[in-house]
Structures are given as structure tokens and as C-alpha cells.
Amino acid sequence: MPLLEEYARQAEILPRNENDLYRSIREWVVAEVDKKIVGMGALLIMWHDLAEIRSLVIDPACHGQGLGRQIIAMLLDDARKLGLPRVFALTRKPGFFLKLGFQLTRIEQLPRKVKQDCVFCPKFHACDETAVIIPIKEGASHSMAMGALLDNSVSAPNIIPLEVAPGISIP
């Protein structure tokens, strides 16, 4: 997917190959406008009580339109429906997540993440990401009103699971 590839080239996210996407297709949601993916993110279940938001990327032309917030809201709603009490992310933009109710945490508080992924990262000993976490309250919805988030001059995106994105194929 071009959007993921571009962010991986910039070392903003870890590279994801086609096989990775197909294996994890049910974890992904996308924002699409006119059959073009303009944002995406995934929710990876790490353990019975913890999930990770990963690879959140937004087309630079769409920054500031609320797409990241909408994707996060959908992923948090998925976590709530699955009964997961906590969701975390590793990010270089902690301020974005803090505005959405996440709290700073220490990577040492996420040993499963360290064991499963971090030890394989080339930046493991010089990590430049900040860990953030949010408790998921049962019965609470994280959905946000689309109109309040989007610039009215652009087409409203569909935020949908990648596996059902119409007319979009993984190259």
C-alpha cells in the first residue's frame, strides 16, 4: 500500500509487506475518499487485556481533517467490543494521543510489546517513540461526530475495515 510504504521509507513506521497485510487484514481500518486510501491504522491484540494501535498513517494532504481521530475512535470502539480494558500506542506524536484521552506510560510497563516487537527494531537501544495508554470503559463509545472533525471543503471519508474496502486492492 503506497501510504504505508511512504511512511516506512521515512522511518515513521515499521515496514509492512503484502504478506503482513493479508495476515492481519482484519486488524486494519482505512479512511477512503473516492476509492483512494487516505488514512489507515490497525488494532493488534497483544494479550487478553491489552491491544496496540499501530501504523496509524494519514495522507499528508489530509492532515488536520480529523481522520486520525476517527480511525482511533473506531479502533477504540473495536477494543471495547472485544472487552479489552487497555489500548496503547508507541508514537512520535504523543500530543495527538494525549488530546484523545491517552496518558503517558513507560515502555517497561508493556513487557509483551518489548518481547514481541521492540527487540527486533533497529532503534531498540535508542527508541525515539513515546508510549501512551488509554483505559477502555465498558459501555463508553469513542465515536466522534464526523461533522465536528472534518473540513467541509473535502469529501467526507468512509472509515471502514480494510477487508471490505470497495474497489481497493492490496498491490
mmCIF file of C-alpha atoms in Angstrom:
data_model
loop_
_atom_site.group_PDB
_atom_site.id
_atom_site.type_symbol
_atom_site.label_atom_id
_atom_site.label_comp_id
_atom_site.label_asym_id
_atom_site.label_seq_id
_atom_site.Cartn_x
_atom_site.Cartn_y
_atom_site.Cartn_z
ATOM 1 C CA MET A 1 0.000 0.000 0.000
ATOM 2 C CA PRO A 2 1.566 3.272 -1.085
ATOM 3 C CA LEU A 3 0.637 5.162 2.082
ATOM 4 C CA LEU A 4 2.270 2.571 4.351
ATOM 5 C CA GLU A 5 5.294 2.317 2.066
ATOM 6 C CA GLU A 6 5.853 6.083 2.128
ATOM 7 C CA TYR A 7 5.729 6.275 5.933
ATOM 8 C CA ALA A 8 8.030 3.236 6.199
ATOM 9 C CA ARG A 9 10.537 4.892 3.811
ATOM 10 C CA GLN A 10 10.551 7.890 6.144
ATOM 11 C CA ALA A 11 11.157 5.505 9.096
ATOM 12 C CA GLU A 12 7.923 6.714 10.715
ATOM 13 C CA ILE A 13 6.537 3.162 10.945
ATOM 14 C CA LEU A 14 7.957 -0.312 10.588
ATOM 15 C CA PRO A 15 7.707 -1.701 7.052
ATOM 16 C CA ARG A 16 4.714 -3.923 6.311
ATOM 17 C CA ASN A 17 4.904 -6.251 3.340
ATOM 18 C CA GLU A 18 1.961 -7.610 1.378
ATOM 19 C CA ASN A 19 2.004 -10.866 3.345
ATOM 20 C CA ASP A 20 1.843 -8.931 6.642
ATOM 21 C CA LEU A 21 -1.214 -7.037 5.400
ATOM 22 C CA TYR A 22 -3.077 -10.141 4.292
ATOM 23 C CA ARG A 23 -2.275 -11.960 7.546
ATOM 24 C CA SER A 24 -3.556 -9.040 9.582
ATOM 25 C CA ILE A 25 -6.271 -7.668 7.281
ATOM 26 C CA ARG A 26 -8.992 -7.905 9.945
ATOM 27 C CA GLU A 27 -6.947 -5.637 12.249
ATOM 28 C CA TRP A 28 -6.960 -2.690 9.824
ATOM 29 C CA VAL A 29 -9.378 0.144 9.234
ATOM 30 C CA VAL A 30 -8.990 2.665 6.449
ATOM 31 C CA ALA A 31 -10.257 6.117 5.596
ATOM 32 C CA GLU A 32 -11.098 6.235 1.924
ATOM 33 C CA VAL A 33 -12.219 9.066 -0.276
ATOM 34 C CA ASP A 34 -13.125 8.417 -3.905
ATOM 35 C CA LYS A 35 -11.724 4.855 -3.665
ATOM 36 C CA LYS A 36 -8.349 6.144 -2.501
ATOM 37 C CA ILE A 37 -6.979 5.222 0.913
ATOM 38 C CA VAL A 38 -6.113 8.478 2.686
ATOM 39 C CA GLY A 39 -5.546 7.070 6.171
ATOM 40 C CA MET A 40 -5.250 3.782 7.991
ATOM 41 C CA GLY A 41 -4.412 2.156 11.278
ATOM 42 C CA ALA A 42 -4.533 -1.236 12.953
ATOM 43 C CA LEU A 43 -5.545 -2.688 16.311
ATOM 44 C CA LEU A 44 -3.349 -5.609 17.327
ATOM 45 C CA ILE A 45 -4.461 -7.709 20.288
ATOM 46 C CA MET A 46 -1.329 -8.213 22.385
ATOM 47 C CA TRP A 47 -2.857 -10.205 25.238
ATOM 48 C CA HIS A 48 -6.231 -10.852 26.868
ATOM 49 C CA ASP A 49 -6.188 -7.403 28.484
ATOM 50 C CA LEU A 50 -4.186 -5.264 26.083
ATOM 51 C CA ALA A 51 -4.181 -4.105 22.457
ATOM 52 C CA GLU A 52 -1.943 -1.817 20.438
ATOM 53 C CA ILE A 53 -2.852 0.833 17.908
ATOM 54 C CA ARG A 54 -0.179 0.554 15.263
ATOM 55 C CA SER A 55 0.814 2.003 11.922
ATOM 56 C CA LEU A 56 -1.532 4.984 12.100
ATOM 57 C CA VAL A 57 -0.845 6.932 8.901
ATOM 58 C CA ILE A 58 -2.671 9.783 7.202
ATOM 59 C CA ASP A 59 -2.057 11.150 3.709
ATOM 60 C CA PRO A 60 -0.224 14.475 4.257
ATOM 61 C CA ALA A 61 -2.790 16.221 2.030
ATOM 62 C CA CYS A 62 -5.455 15.205 4.573
ATOM 63 C CA HIS A 63 -3.706 16.247 7.791
ATOM 64 C CA GLY A 64 -5.828 18.350 10.109
ATOM 65 C CA GLN A 65 -9.157 16.963 8.881
ATOM 66 C CA GLY A 66 -9.818 14.642 11.819
ATOM 67 C CA LEU A 67 -9.075 11.377 10.020
ATOM 68 C CA GLY A 68 -6.599 10.205 12.650
ATOM 69 C CA ARG A 69 -9.140 10.872 15.394
ATOM 70 C CA GLN A 70 -11.832 8.970 13.521
ATOM 71 C CA ILE A 71 -9.579 5.982 12.904
ATOM 72 C CA ILE A 72 -8.518 5.951 16.575
ATOM 73 C CA ALA A 73 -12.180 6.193 17.647
ATOM 74 C CA MET A 74 -13.122 3.198 15.513
ATOM 75 C CA LEU A 75 -10.173 1.157 16.798
ATOM 76 C CA LEU A 76 -11.020 2.021 20.418
ATOM 77 C CA ASP A 77 -14.642 1.010 19.819
ATOM 78 C CA ASP A 78 -13.379 -2.310 18.427
ATOM 79 C CA ALA A 79 -11.280 -2.808 21.568
ATOM 80 C CA ARG A 80 -14.298 -2.046 23.758
ATOM 81 C CA LYS A 81 -16.467 -4.548 21.835
ATOM 82 C CA LEU A 82 -13.752 -7.165 22.331
ATOM 83 C CA GLY A 83 -13.697 -6.487 26.085
ATOM 84 C CA LEU A 84 -10.114 -5.234 26.118
ATOM 85 C CA PRO A 85 -9.570 -2.935 29.104
ATOM 86 C CA ARG A 86 -6.464 -1.097 27.816
ATOM 87 C CA VAL A 87 -5.063 0.097 24.498
ATOM 88 C CA PHE A 88 -1.615 1.567 23.969
ATOM 89 C CA ALA A 89 0.432 3.066 21.164
ATOM 90 C CA LEU A 90 4.059 3.913 20.582
ATOM 91 C CA THR A 91 4.285 7.280 18.883
ATOM 92 C CA ARG A 92 6.479 10.201 17.936
ATOM 93 C CA LYS A 93 3.430 12.453 18.311
ATOM 94 C CA PRO A 94 2.306 11.939 21.912
ATOM 95 C CA GLY A 95 0.448 15.263 21.970
ATOM 96 C CA PHE A 96 -2.038 13.946 19.410
ATOM 97 C CA PHE A 97 -2.844 10.927 21.573
ATOM 98 C CA LEU A 98 -2.936 12.940 24.808
ATOM 99 C CA LYS A 99 -5.655 15.167 23.296
ATOM 100 C CA LEU A 100 -7.702 11.995 22.735
ATOM 101 C CA GLY A 101 -7.508 10.903 26.377
ATOM 102 C CA PHE A 102 -4.390 8.723 26.300
ATOM 103 C CA GLN A 103 -1.893 9.025 29.149
ATOM 104 C CA LEU A 104 1.867 8.762 29.094
ATOM 105 C CA THR A 105 3.284 5.450 30.278
ATOM 106 C CA ARG A 106 6.683 3.796 30.261
ATOM 107 C CA ILE A 107 7.588 1.138 27.720
ATOM 108 C CA GLU A 108 8.695 -1.008 30.668
ATOM 109 C CA GLN A 109 5.007 -1.222 31.611
ATOM 110 C CA LEU A 110 4.413 -3.057 28.298
ATOM 111 C CA PRO A 111 6.734 -6.082 28.506
ATOM 112 C CA ARG A 112 4.794 -8.096 25.911
ATOM 113 C CA LYS A 113 5.330 -5.337 23.346
ATOM 114 C CA VAL A 114 9.035 -5.253 24.121
ATOM 115 C CA LYS A 115 9.371 -9.038 23.810
ATOM 116 C CA GLN A 116 7.232 -9.373 20.670
ATOM 117 C CA ASP A 117 8.338 -6.365 18.631
ATOM 118 C CA CYS A 118 10.735 -3.901 20.203
ATOM 119 C CA VAL A 119 13.665 -6.302 20.480
ATOM 120 C CA PHE A 120 13.580 -6.663 16.675
ATOM 121 C CA CYS A 121 13.503 -2.923 15.986
ATOM 122 C CA PRO A 122 16.747 -1.319 14.765
ATOM 123 C CA LYS A 123 16.103 1.542 17.216
ATOM 124 C CA PHE A 124 15.613 -0.780 20.204
ATOM 125 C CA HIS A 125 18.504 0.702 22.220
ATOM 126 C CA ALA A 126 17.751 4.273 21.151
ATOM 127 C CA CYS A 127 13.963 4.277 20.927
ATOM 128 C CA ASP A 128 12.548 7.637 19.879
ATOM 129 C CA GLU A 129 8.910 6.766 20.479
ATOM 130 C CA THR A 130 6.739 7.605 23.468
ATOM 131 C CA ALA A 131 4.379 5.045 24.992
ATOM 132 C CA VAL A 132 0.793 6.166 25.600
ATOM 133 C CA ILE A 133 -2.110 4.175 27.008
ATOM 134 C CA ILE A 134 -5.850 4.616 27.485
ATOM 135 C CA PRO A 135 -8.267 2.653 29.666
ATOM 136 C CA ILE A 136 -11.347 1.444 27.818
ATOM 137 C CA LYS A 137 -14.522 1.940 29.791
ATOM 138 C CA GLU A 138 -17.202 -0.666 29.241
ATOM 139 C CA GLY A 139 -20.244 0.765 27.507
ATOM 140 C CA ALA A 140 -18.486 4.014 26.524
ATOM 141 C CA SER A 141 -18.279 4.887 22.867
ATOM 142 C CA HIS A 142 -15.221 6.554 21.423
ATOM 143 C CA SER A 143 -17.021 7.521 18.216
ATOM 144 C CA MET A 144 -16.953 11.171 17.311
ATOM 145 C CA ALA A 145 -19.292 13.258 15.197
ATOM 146 C CA MET A 146 -17.791 13.359 11.722
ATOM 147 C CA GLY A 147 -19.056 16.857 11.014
ATOM 148 C CA ALA A 148 -17.229 18.261 14.010
ATOM 149 C CA LEU A 149 -13.938 16.787 12.860
ATOM 150 C CA LEU A 150 -13.768 17.368 9.144
ATOM 151 C CA ASP A 151 -13.054 20.326 6.929
ATOM 152 C CA ASN A 152 -16.293 20.776 4.979
ATOM 153 C CA SER A 153 -14.404 21.573 1.769
ATOM 154 C CA VAL A 154 -13.332 17.946 1.257
ATOM 155 C CA SER A 155 -15.321 14.796 0.634
ATOM 156 C CA ALA A 156 -16.296 13.026 3.845
ATOM 157 C CA PRO A 157 -14.258 9.827 4.184
ATOM 158 C CA ASN A 158 -15.592 6.382 4.859
ATOM 159 C CA ILE A 159 -13.866 4.766 7.838
ATOM 160 C CA ILE A 160 -14.211 1.055 7.170
ATOM 161 C CA PRO A 161 -12.418 -2.238 7.759
ATOM 162 C CA LEU A 162 -9.732 -2.800 5.116
ATOM 163 C CA GLU A 163 -11.136 -6.220 4.295
ATOM 164 C CA VAL A 164 -14.369 -4.674 2.966
ATOM 165 C CA ALA A 165 -12.981 -1.534 1.320
ATOM 166 C CA PRO A 166 -14.815 -1.385 -2.037
ATOM 167 C CA GLY A 167 -12.664 -1.186 -5.132
ATOM 168 C CA ILE A 168 -9.436 -1.172 -3.143
ATOM 169 C CA SER A 169 -6.952 -3.957 -3.554
ATOM 170 C CA ILE A 170 -3.667 -4.598 -1.860
ATOM 171 C CA PRO A 171 -0.958 -4.342 -4.535
#
